[in-house]
Structures are given as structure tokens and as C-alpha cells.
Amino acid sequence: MTPLSRSLTVERPGSHTLTEDPPPEPGPGEVRVRVAAAGICMSDREVYDGHRDPAYVRYPVVPGHEWSGTVDAVGEGVDPALTGRRTVAEGFRACGRCERCRYGETSLCTAGYDETGFTRPGAFADHLVVPARLLHPLADDADLRAAALLEPAAVIAAAVRAGAPEPGERIAVLGAGTLGLLAVQLLAAVSPAELTVIDPREGRAAQALDFGASEARVPEEAEEVRGRYDLVVETAGAPSTAADACLLARRGGRVVLTGMFTPGAQGIDPVHLSLSQLTVRSVFGAPSAAWSYAVRAFTAGLLDPAPLITHEFPLERFAEAVALVGSGDPETGKVLLRP
């Protein structure tokens, strides 16, 4: 008898069920993955609370867009050698045919938004099915617990690629949450002259120093270094941090925004922007190239997300796990579900 597969479904905001059904079967061009670990982020909390933009979620939904696992079945037309491979996969179900996809900007696919864990069943389950073309296979000995963070790492890889850091530059990272600390690791690898992290939490600042930052400052100390940095990577998504990031950049500098801002966030001063001749980029998700960048860095040992994990829960304790995310507890880092 085939063991049943559990999945956690958010039926509507504030309501979830854990069910057991036969494992999903991969169709042509698809694989089935046995989930090893799945991260919970603020986007998942927004789905559960009903605060996500309705254009970017489809209820009922099995959340889970940050995950890792092992391929345990393949569909028609898929190389059987993938069976048994440890892997992660891109979340965006890009069409691969539109102008943006052909240009390599798969996160901006014009065929419409479609993403694992938001509009398609995600990884808060024992198994999930994804297109084989989206897989990024890992080394045979890859740490799947840490690999569950390769989705946010890919977002930061997109930001790093957009910022084009060079050795010897002065770089600042605004925010030391999961994205910020992953950014520190990737940016430290390019040998900056300075790598400053700005965050109000002492524990996160200390962790940033362990990851390769040269100094850590609280926001009140940031005014002292305004106009200093060649590159500023904003990761916090707080109401003022887009504007703050631009003030930290030198004239002619570069700013990359990765935080997910909410309506009412403070705008960027257009006078400062034009007089300082800043280049400002934003990042939405991660295109395929950024995923490849993150996976290569992980495989090479330049990126180690494992120290960011502070809590792990089984699927049955989802309510407890999701309550921790966004709770404001400074001791809470990345929260994982372990099916």
C-alpha cells in the first residue's frame, strides 16, 4: 500500500487544514520531490493572515516557496537519472517564451504571475510537483536543511548581480534579517574595502560580523556615514529604508532595493536622487541566472545559510510556527517546517 502524503492547505485567511491523500503524480515534464525542509517567510504569514495582494495568491493554497528536497519520481519525458537527486527549484512558473523571459528576466514574465506556494501547491507538504526545467540539482552531500534557504539567497543574488559590486568598494547593507545576512555573505566574497551593516538588533549585528561584515551600526549611527558608500543593498522593507538607502550612497553610487514595501512607505527624494546621480534598482523575486549564482555560491561554500535557522517544526505545528514569523522576537531567525 502506497503511504499517504500530507499537505497543509490554507483554505482562506486564518484557516488551515492538514490532510492526507495519495502522493501527487508528476505529469509530462514534471518531477515529484520529497520535501526535506520548507522555510516560512513574511510572505507566507501574509497569505495566512490575508494581507497579500489578491493578485499574488490563489486560495485555497498549499504555501511553501522556500524549500529543498529529493526527487523521488519523474514524469514522461524527464531524465530518470534525476531520481534520487537532492534539489531546489525556481518558484516562478515563467512561460519561457515572452520577451522578458527570452531576455533572461524570468521573474518578470509577461504571461502573468504564477508561483509555487502562492498560485500553485507549495512545499508545506510531504511532496510537491514542479516542472523539471525549474530544478537546480545540488551536490550529493548537500545540506538540505540549509538549502531550504536558497530561495531567499537567490533573491539576494539577484540584488548582488544588479548592484555589480567590485573589489575594494565601500558597501552597506541596510537590514540584518534573513535577506540582509545572506547579502553579507555574498558581498563579503567580493572583497570590499568596507562592508557595513545597519540594523537596530545587537544579536543580528554580531552575526553579521561573523559572516564577514567589517562593522555594524544601529540606525541612529547611520547619519554619520551618509554619502559614503559605492553600493547600498536595502533588505529591510521598513517604511523609511528606501529613502535611507539613497542617503547612504555617495554621489554617483548605486542602490538596490530588495525589501517588500507596504503602501505608505516613505518615498525617495527626487531632488536628492537627481543631484546625486544615483542608480537605483529594485528586485522582485529571482530570475534563473540568480538561482544559478546562489546555488554555485552554496556549493562552493561561500554561502552558508544554516546559522540563520533558529526554529524547526513539524507540519502539525504550523500555527505555532507561522505565529513566530513577524512576531518581533529578536531571537527568531528563519523558521522551518520539516515534513
Short mmCIF file of C-alpha atoms in Angstrom, two decimals:
data_model
loop_
_atom_site.label_atom_id
_atom_site.label_comp_id
_atom_site.label_asym_id
_atom_site.label_seq_id
_atom_site.Cartn_x
_atom_site.Cartn_y
_atom_site.Cartn_z
CA MET A 1 0.00 0.00 0.00
CA THR A 2 1.40 3.41 -1.00
CA PRO A 3 1.93 5.69 2.03
CA LEU A 4 -0.26 8.76 2.07
CA SER A 5 1.17 12.25 1.61
CA ARG A 6 0.27 15.08 3.95
CA SER A 7 -0.32 18.65 2.82
CA LEU A 8 -1.17 21.80 4.74
CA THR A 9 -3.76 23.92 2.95
CA VAL A 10 -4.70 27.50 3.79
CA GLU A 11 -8.36 27.33 2.79
CA ARG A 12 -8.87 31.04 3.37
CA PRO A 13 -7.17 33.65 5.54
CA GLY A 14 -6.83 32.42 9.10
CA SER A 15 -7.98 28.87 8.33
CA HIS A 16 -5.84 25.84 7.54
CA THR A 17 -6.22 22.08 7.34
CA LEU A 18 -3.75 19.19 7.33
CA THR A 19 -4.91 16.39 5.08
CA GLU A 20 -3.63 13.02 3.88
CA ASP A 21 -4.04 11.94 0.28
CA PRO A 22 -2.24 9.70 -2.22
CA PRO A 23 1.08 11.30 -3.29
CA PRO A 24 0.68 13.61 -6.30
CA GLU A 25 1.81 12.12 -9.59
CA PRO A 26 4.17 14.07 -11.87
CA GLY A 27 2.84 14.76 -15.35
CA PRO A 28 4.85 15.10 -18.56
CA GLY A 29 7.91 17.26 -18.00
CA GLU A 30 7.44 17.24 -14.21
CA VAL A 31 9.10 15.71 -11.18
CA ARG A 32 7.82 14.86 -7.73
CA VAL A 33 10.00 15.95 -4.82
CA ARG A 34 10.03 14.56 -1.29
CA VAL A 35 10.28 17.73 0.78
CA ALA A 36 13.13 17.84 3.30
CA ALA A 37 12.56 21.34 4.70
CA ALA A 38 10.49 24.40 3.90
CA GLY A 39 11.07 27.91 5.19
CA ILE A 40 8.34 30.24 6.39
CA CYS A 41 8.76 33.90 5.48
CA MET A 42 6.66 37.04 5.86
CA SER A 43 5.01 36.39 2.50
CA ASP A 44 3.64 33.13 3.91
CA ARG A 45 2.44 34.97 7.02
CA GLU A 46 0.69 37.46 4.74
CA VAL A 47 -1.01 34.60 2.89
CA TYR A 48 -2.21 33.14 6.19
CA ASP A 49 -3.38 36.49 7.56
CA GLY A 50 -4.99 37.55 4.27
CA HIS A 51 -2.73 40.56 3.78
CA ARG A 52 -1.14 39.53 0.50
CA ASP A 53 -2.24 41.39 -2.63
CA PRO A 54 -5.09 39.30 -4.12
CA ALA A 55 -3.29 39.34 -7.49
CA TYR A 56 -0.46 37.33 -5.93
CA VAL A 57 -2.29 34.49 -4.16
CA ARG A 58 -5.00 32.00 -5.06
CA TYR A 59 -6.97 30.35 -2.23
CA PRO A 60 -7.15 27.56 -1.28
CA VAL A 61 -3.39 27.11 -1.47
CA VAL A 62 -0.64 24.92 -0.05
CA PRO A 63 2.03 27.53 0.84
CA GLY A 64 5.77 26.94 0.75
CA HIS A 65 8.04 28.64 -1.77
CA GLU A 66 11.34 28.23 0.14
CA TRP A 67 12.21 24.55 0.16
CA SER A 68 14.62 21.72 -0.57
CA GLY A 69 14.14 18.04 -1.13
CA THR A 70 14.91 14.92 -3.12
CA VAL A 71 13.40 13.89 -6.44
CA ASP A 72 11.50 10.64 -5.91
CA ALA A 73 9.54 10.29 -9.17
CA VAL A 74 9.72 11.69 -12.69
CA GLY A 75 7.08 12.20 -15.34
CA GLU A 76 7.08 11.39 -19.03
CA GLY A 77 9.95 12.95 -20.93
CA VAL A 78 12.10 13.62 -17.85
CA ASP A 79 15.54 12.08 -17.41
CA PRO A 80 15.14 9.18 -14.95
CA ALA A 81 18.65 9.91 -13.65
CA LEU A 82 17.14 12.82 -11.70
CA THR A 83 15.50 10.32 -9.35
CA GLY A 84 17.31 10.46 -6.03
CA ARG A 85 18.92 13.87 -6.69
CA ARG A 86 18.88 16.49 -3.97
CA THR A 87 17.47 19.68 -5.39
CA VAL A 88 15.83 23.06 -5.12
CA ALA A 89 13.72 24.72 -7.79
CA GLU A 90 12.71 28.13 -9.01
CA GLY A 91 9.31 29.28 -7.82
CA PHE A 92 8.16 31.39 -10.74
CA ARG A 93 6.40 29.33 -13.41
CA ALA A 94 7.73 31.54 -16.21
CA CYS A 95 6.50 30.82 -19.71
CA GLY A 96 9.96 30.87 -21.30
CA ARG A 97 8.56 32.38 -24.49
CA CYS A 98 7.68 36.03 -23.83
CA GLU A 99 10.09 38.92 -24.45
CA ARG A 100 11.09 39.24 -20.79
CA CYS A 101 11.76 35.50 -20.46
CA ARG A 102 13.76 35.43 -23.68
CA TYR A 103 15.80 38.34 -22.31
CA GLY A 104 16.53 36.31 -19.17
CA GLU A 105 14.21 38.23 -16.83
CA THR A 106 12.10 35.20 -15.94
CA SER A 107 10.82 36.84 -12.73
CA LEU A 108 9.12 39.47 -14.92
CA CYS A 109 7.33 37.03 -17.22
CA THR A 110 4.51 38.85 -19.02
CA ALA A 111 2.33 35.74 -19.25
CA GLY A 112 1.05 36.52 -15.75
CA TYR A 113 2.09 35.84 -12.19
CA ASP A 114 2.29 32.15 -11.33
CA GLU A 115 4.42 30.90 -8.41
CA THR A 116 4.82 27.76 -6.36
CA GLY A 117 3.31 28.25 -2.92
CA PHE A 118 1.06 31.13 -3.93
CA THR A 119 -0.87 30.12 -7.05
CA ARG A 120 0.36 26.50 -7.23
CA PRO A 121 0.71 23.91 -4.45
CA GLY A 122 3.87 24.52 -2.45
CA ALA A 123 6.15 22.71 -0.03
CA PHE A 124 4.21 22.75 3.24
CA ALA A 125 3.63 19.11 2.41
CA ASP A 126 5.39 15.77 2.24
CA HIS A 127 5.59 16.04 -1.57
CA LEU A 128 5.25 18.63 -4.29
CA VAL A 129 5.29 18.50 -8.07
CA VAL A 130 7.26 21.02 -10.15
CA PRO A 131 8.39 21.33 -13.77
CA ALA A 132 11.74 19.61 -14.22
CA ARG A 133 13.01 22.63 -16.18
CA LEU A 134 12.94 24.68 -12.95
CA LEU A 135 15.20 22.36 -10.95
CA HIS A 136 18.66 23.33 -9.72
CA PRO A 137 20.19 20.00 -8.65
CA LEU A 138 22.55 20.08 -5.67
CA ALA A 139 25.63 18.11 -4.71
CA ASP A 140 25.02 14.59 -3.43
CA ASP A 141 26.12 15.61 0.06
CA ALA A 142 24.30 18.96 0.14
CA ASP A 143 22.82 20.02 3.50
CA LEU A 144 19.11 20.07 2.65
CA ARG A 145 18.24 21.85 5.87
CA ALA A 146 20.41 24.81 4.84
CA ALA A 147 19.40 24.51 1.18
CA ALA A 148 15.82 25.41 2.09
CA LEU A 149 17.09 29.00 2.28
CA LEU A 150 18.34 29.06 -1.29
CA GLU A 151 15.15 30.82 -2.44
CA PRO A 152 15.83 33.98 -0.38
CA ALA A 153 19.51 33.54 -1.28
CA ALA A 154 18.54 33.67 -4.95
CA VAL A 155 16.66 36.93 -4.35
CA ILE A 156 19.78 38.39 -2.76
CA ALA A 157 21.89 37.00 -5.60
CA ALA A 158 19.65 38.97 -7.96
CA ALA A 159 20.34 42.09 -5.90
CA VAL A 160 24.09 41.47 -5.88
CA ARG A 161 24.09 40.97 -9.64
CA ALA A 162 22.11 44.19 -10.07
CA GLY A 163 24.49 46.10 -7.80
CA ALA A 164 27.61 44.80 -9.60
CA PRO A 165 29.97 45.10 -6.59
CA GLU A 166 33.68 45.35 -7.28
CA PRO A 167 36.64 44.50 -5.05
CA GLY A 168 37.75 47.39 -2.86
CA GLU A 169 34.41 49.22 -2.87
CA ARG A 170 32.62 50.54 0.20
CA ILE A 171 29.35 48.66 0.62
CA ALA A 172 26.47 48.97 3.10
CA VAL A 173 23.67 46.52 3.83
CA LEU A 174 20.56 48.04 5.37
CA GLY A 175 18.83 45.41 7.48
CA ALA A 176 20.16 42.22 9.07
CA GLY A 177 17.25 39.84 8.72
CA THR A 178 17.50 36.71 6.61
CA LEU A 179 18.00 38.65 3.37
CA GLY A 180 20.49 41.04 4.92
CA LEU A 181 22.66 38.33 6.45
CA LEU A 182 22.66 36.34 3.22
CA ALA A 183 23.67 39.54 1.43
CA VAL A 184 26.61 39.98 3.81
CA GLN A 185 27.93 36.53 2.93
CA LEU A 186 27.67 37.06 -0.83
CA LEU A 187 29.10 40.58 -0.69
CA ALA A 188 31.98 39.59 1.59
CA ALA A 189 33.05 37.16 -1.13
CA VAL A 190 33.90 40.06 -3.49
CA SER A 191 36.44 41.54 -1.01
CA PRO A 192 35.01 45.01 -0.34
CA ALA A 193 37.15 47.61 1.40
CA GLU A 194 34.30 48.17 3.86
CA LEU A 195 31.13 46.19 4.49
CA THR A 196 28.85 47.96 6.93
CA VAL A 197 25.60 46.51 8.24
CA ILE A 198 22.92 48.75 9.72
CA ASP A 199 20.30 47.17 12.00
CA PRO A 200 18.87 48.01 15.44
CA ARG A 201 19.24 44.44 16.77
CA GLU A 202 22.50 43.73 18.56
CA GLY A 203 22.35 39.98 18.03
CA ARG A 204 21.86 40.33 14.30
CA ALA A 205 24.70 42.84 14.10
CA ALA A 206 27.03 40.39 15.85
CA GLN A 207 26.02 37.66 13.41
CA ALA A 208 26.73 40.00 10.50
CA LEU A 209 30.28 40.48 11.79
CA ASP A 210 30.68 36.71 11.96
CA PHE A 211 29.56 36.49 8.33
CA GLY A 212 32.17 38.95 7.09
CA ALA A 213 30.92 42.49 7.76
CA SER A 214 33.64 44.92 8.80
CA GLU A 215 31.38 46.97 11.09
CA ALA A 216 27.82 47.11 12.38
CA ARG A 217 25.86 50.24 13.20
CA VAL A 218 22.45 50.96 14.67
CA PRO A 219 20.21 53.29 12.60
CA GLU A 220 20.95 56.23 14.89
CA GLU A 221 24.61 55.97 13.89
CA ALA A 222 23.87 55.82 10.18
CA GLU A 223 23.72 59.60 9.77
CA GLU A 224 27.47 59.70 10.41
CA VAL A 225 28.15 57.70 7.23
CA ARG A 226 25.64 59.24 4.83
CA GLY A 227 27.08 59.73 1.36
CA ARG A 228 29.89 57.24 1.95
CA TYR A 229 29.05 54.04 0.07
CA ASP A 230 29.60 52.97 -3.52
CA LEU A 231 26.82 50.40 -3.20
CA VAL A 232 23.92 50.13 -0.76
CA VAL A 233 21.78 46.99 -0.61
CA GLU A 234 18.47 47.57 1.19
CA THR A 235 16.85 44.42 2.62
CA ALA A 236 14.54 45.58 5.42
CA GLY A 237 11.42 46.83 3.65
CA ALA A 238 10.69 49.22 6.55
CA PRO A 239 8.78 52.45 5.81
CA SER A 240 11.90 54.64 5.70
CA THR A 241 14.61 52.30 4.43
CA ALA A 242 14.31 53.03 0.69
CA ALA A 243 14.90 56.71 1.38
CA ASP A 244 17.60 55.92 3.97
CA ALA A 245 19.47 53.72 1.49
CA CYS A 246 19.70 56.56 -1.01
CA LEU A 247 21.09 58.88 1.65
CA LEU A 248 23.85 56.37 2.47
CA ALA A 249 25.07 56.18 -1.14
CA ARG A 250 27.80 58.50 -2.38
CA ARG A 251 27.16 60.77 -5.35
CA GLY A 252 27.16 58.56 -8.42
CA GLY A 253 26.61 55.49 -6.25
CA ARG A 254 24.27 52.53 -6.65
CA VAL A 255 21.29 51.45 -4.56
CA VAL A 256 19.45 48.13 -4.82
CA LEU A 257 16.09 47.72 -3.06
CA THR A 258 15.03 44.19 -2.12
CA GLY A 259 12.58 44.81 0.73
CA MET A 260 8.87 44.34 0.10
CA PHE A 261 7.44 47.74 0.96
CA THR A 262 3.86 48.37 2.04
CA PRO A 263 1.65 51.28 0.96
CA GLY A 264 2.59 54.47 2.76
CA ALA A 265 6.34 53.83 2.79
CA GLN A 266 8.44 56.98 2.66
CA GLY A 267 9.32 57.98 -0.87
CA ILE A 268 12.77 58.75 -2.28
CA ASP A 269 13.55 62.45 -2.53
CA PRO A 270 13.70 63.17 -6.29
CA VAL A 271 15.90 66.24 -5.73
CA HIS A 272 18.49 64.19 -3.87
CA LEU A 273 18.20 61.45 -6.47
CA SER A 274 18.90 63.75 -9.41
CA LEU A 275 21.59 65.88 -7.76
CA SER A 276 23.43 62.79 -6.53
CA GLN A 277 23.11 60.99 -9.89
CA LEU A 278 22.23 57.73 -8.16
CA THR A 279 21.45 54.48 -9.92
CA VAL A 280 18.52 52.86 -8.12
CA ARG A 281 17.41 49.30 -8.91
CA SER A 282 14.74 47.12 -7.35
CA VAL A 283 14.42 43.34 -7.24
CA PHE A 284 11.26 41.26 -7.50
CA GLY A 285 11.95 37.59 -6.92
CA ALA A 286 14.84 35.91 -8.68
CA PRO A 287 15.42 35.11 -12.36
CA SER A 288 17.06 31.86 -13.41
CA ALA A 289 20.56 33.37 -13.52
CA ALA A 290 20.30 34.50 -9.90
CA TRP A 291 19.28 30.99 -8.84
CA SER A 292 22.35 29.60 -10.58
CA TYR A 293 24.52 32.20 -8.82
CA ALA A 294 23.13 31.29 -5.39
CA VAL A 295 23.45 27.54 -5.93
CA ARG A 296 27.05 27.91 -7.14
CA ALA A 297 27.93 30.01 -4.09
CA PHE A 298 26.28 27.45 -1.80
CA THR A 299 28.08 24.54 -3.45
CA ALA A 300 31.42 26.37 -3.26
CA GLY A 301 30.99 27.05 0.45
CA LEU A 302 30.77 30.84 0.04
CA LEU A 303 27.19 30.83 1.28
CA ASP A 304 26.14 29.03 4.46
CA PRO A 305 22.51 29.74 5.43
CA ALA A 306 22.40 27.15 8.23
CA PRO A 307 23.30 29.56 11.09
CA LEU A 308 20.23 31.64 10.25
CA ILE A 309 17.85 28.81 11.24
CA THR A 310 16.54 29.19 14.80
CA HIS A 311 13.34 27.12 14.87
CA GLU A 312 12.09 23.89 13.28
CA PHE A 313 8.59 22.47 13.49
CA PRO A 314 6.64 19.51 12.08
CA LEU A 315 3.69 20.22 9.80
CA GLU A 316 1.29 19.57 12.69
CA ARG A 317 2.64 22.66 14.50
CA PHE A 318 2.22 25.06 11.59
CA ALA A 319 0.06 27.51 13.59
CA GLU A 320 2.79 27.84 16.22
CA ALA A 321 5.48 28.20 13.56
CA VAL A 322 3.73 30.87 11.49
CA ALA A 323 2.96 32.88 14.64
CA LEU A 324 6.69 33.23 15.29
CA VAL A 325 7.31 34.79 11.85
CA GLY A 326 6.89 38.54 12.07
CA SER A 327 6.30 38.37 15.83
CA GLY A 328 9.08 40.86 16.51
CA ASP A 329 11.01 38.45 18.71
CA PRO A 330 14.70 39.32 18.12
CA GLU A 331 15.64 35.71 18.87
CA THR A 332 13.60 34.41 15.94
CA GLY A 333 15.52 33.91 12.73
CA LYS A 334 14.50 31.56 9.94
CA VAL A 335 11.67 29.20 10.87
CA LEU A 336 11.49 25.84 9.07
CA LEU A 337 8.80 23.24 8.66
CA ARG A 338 10.21 19.71 8.48
CA PRO A 339 7.65 17.35 6.89
#
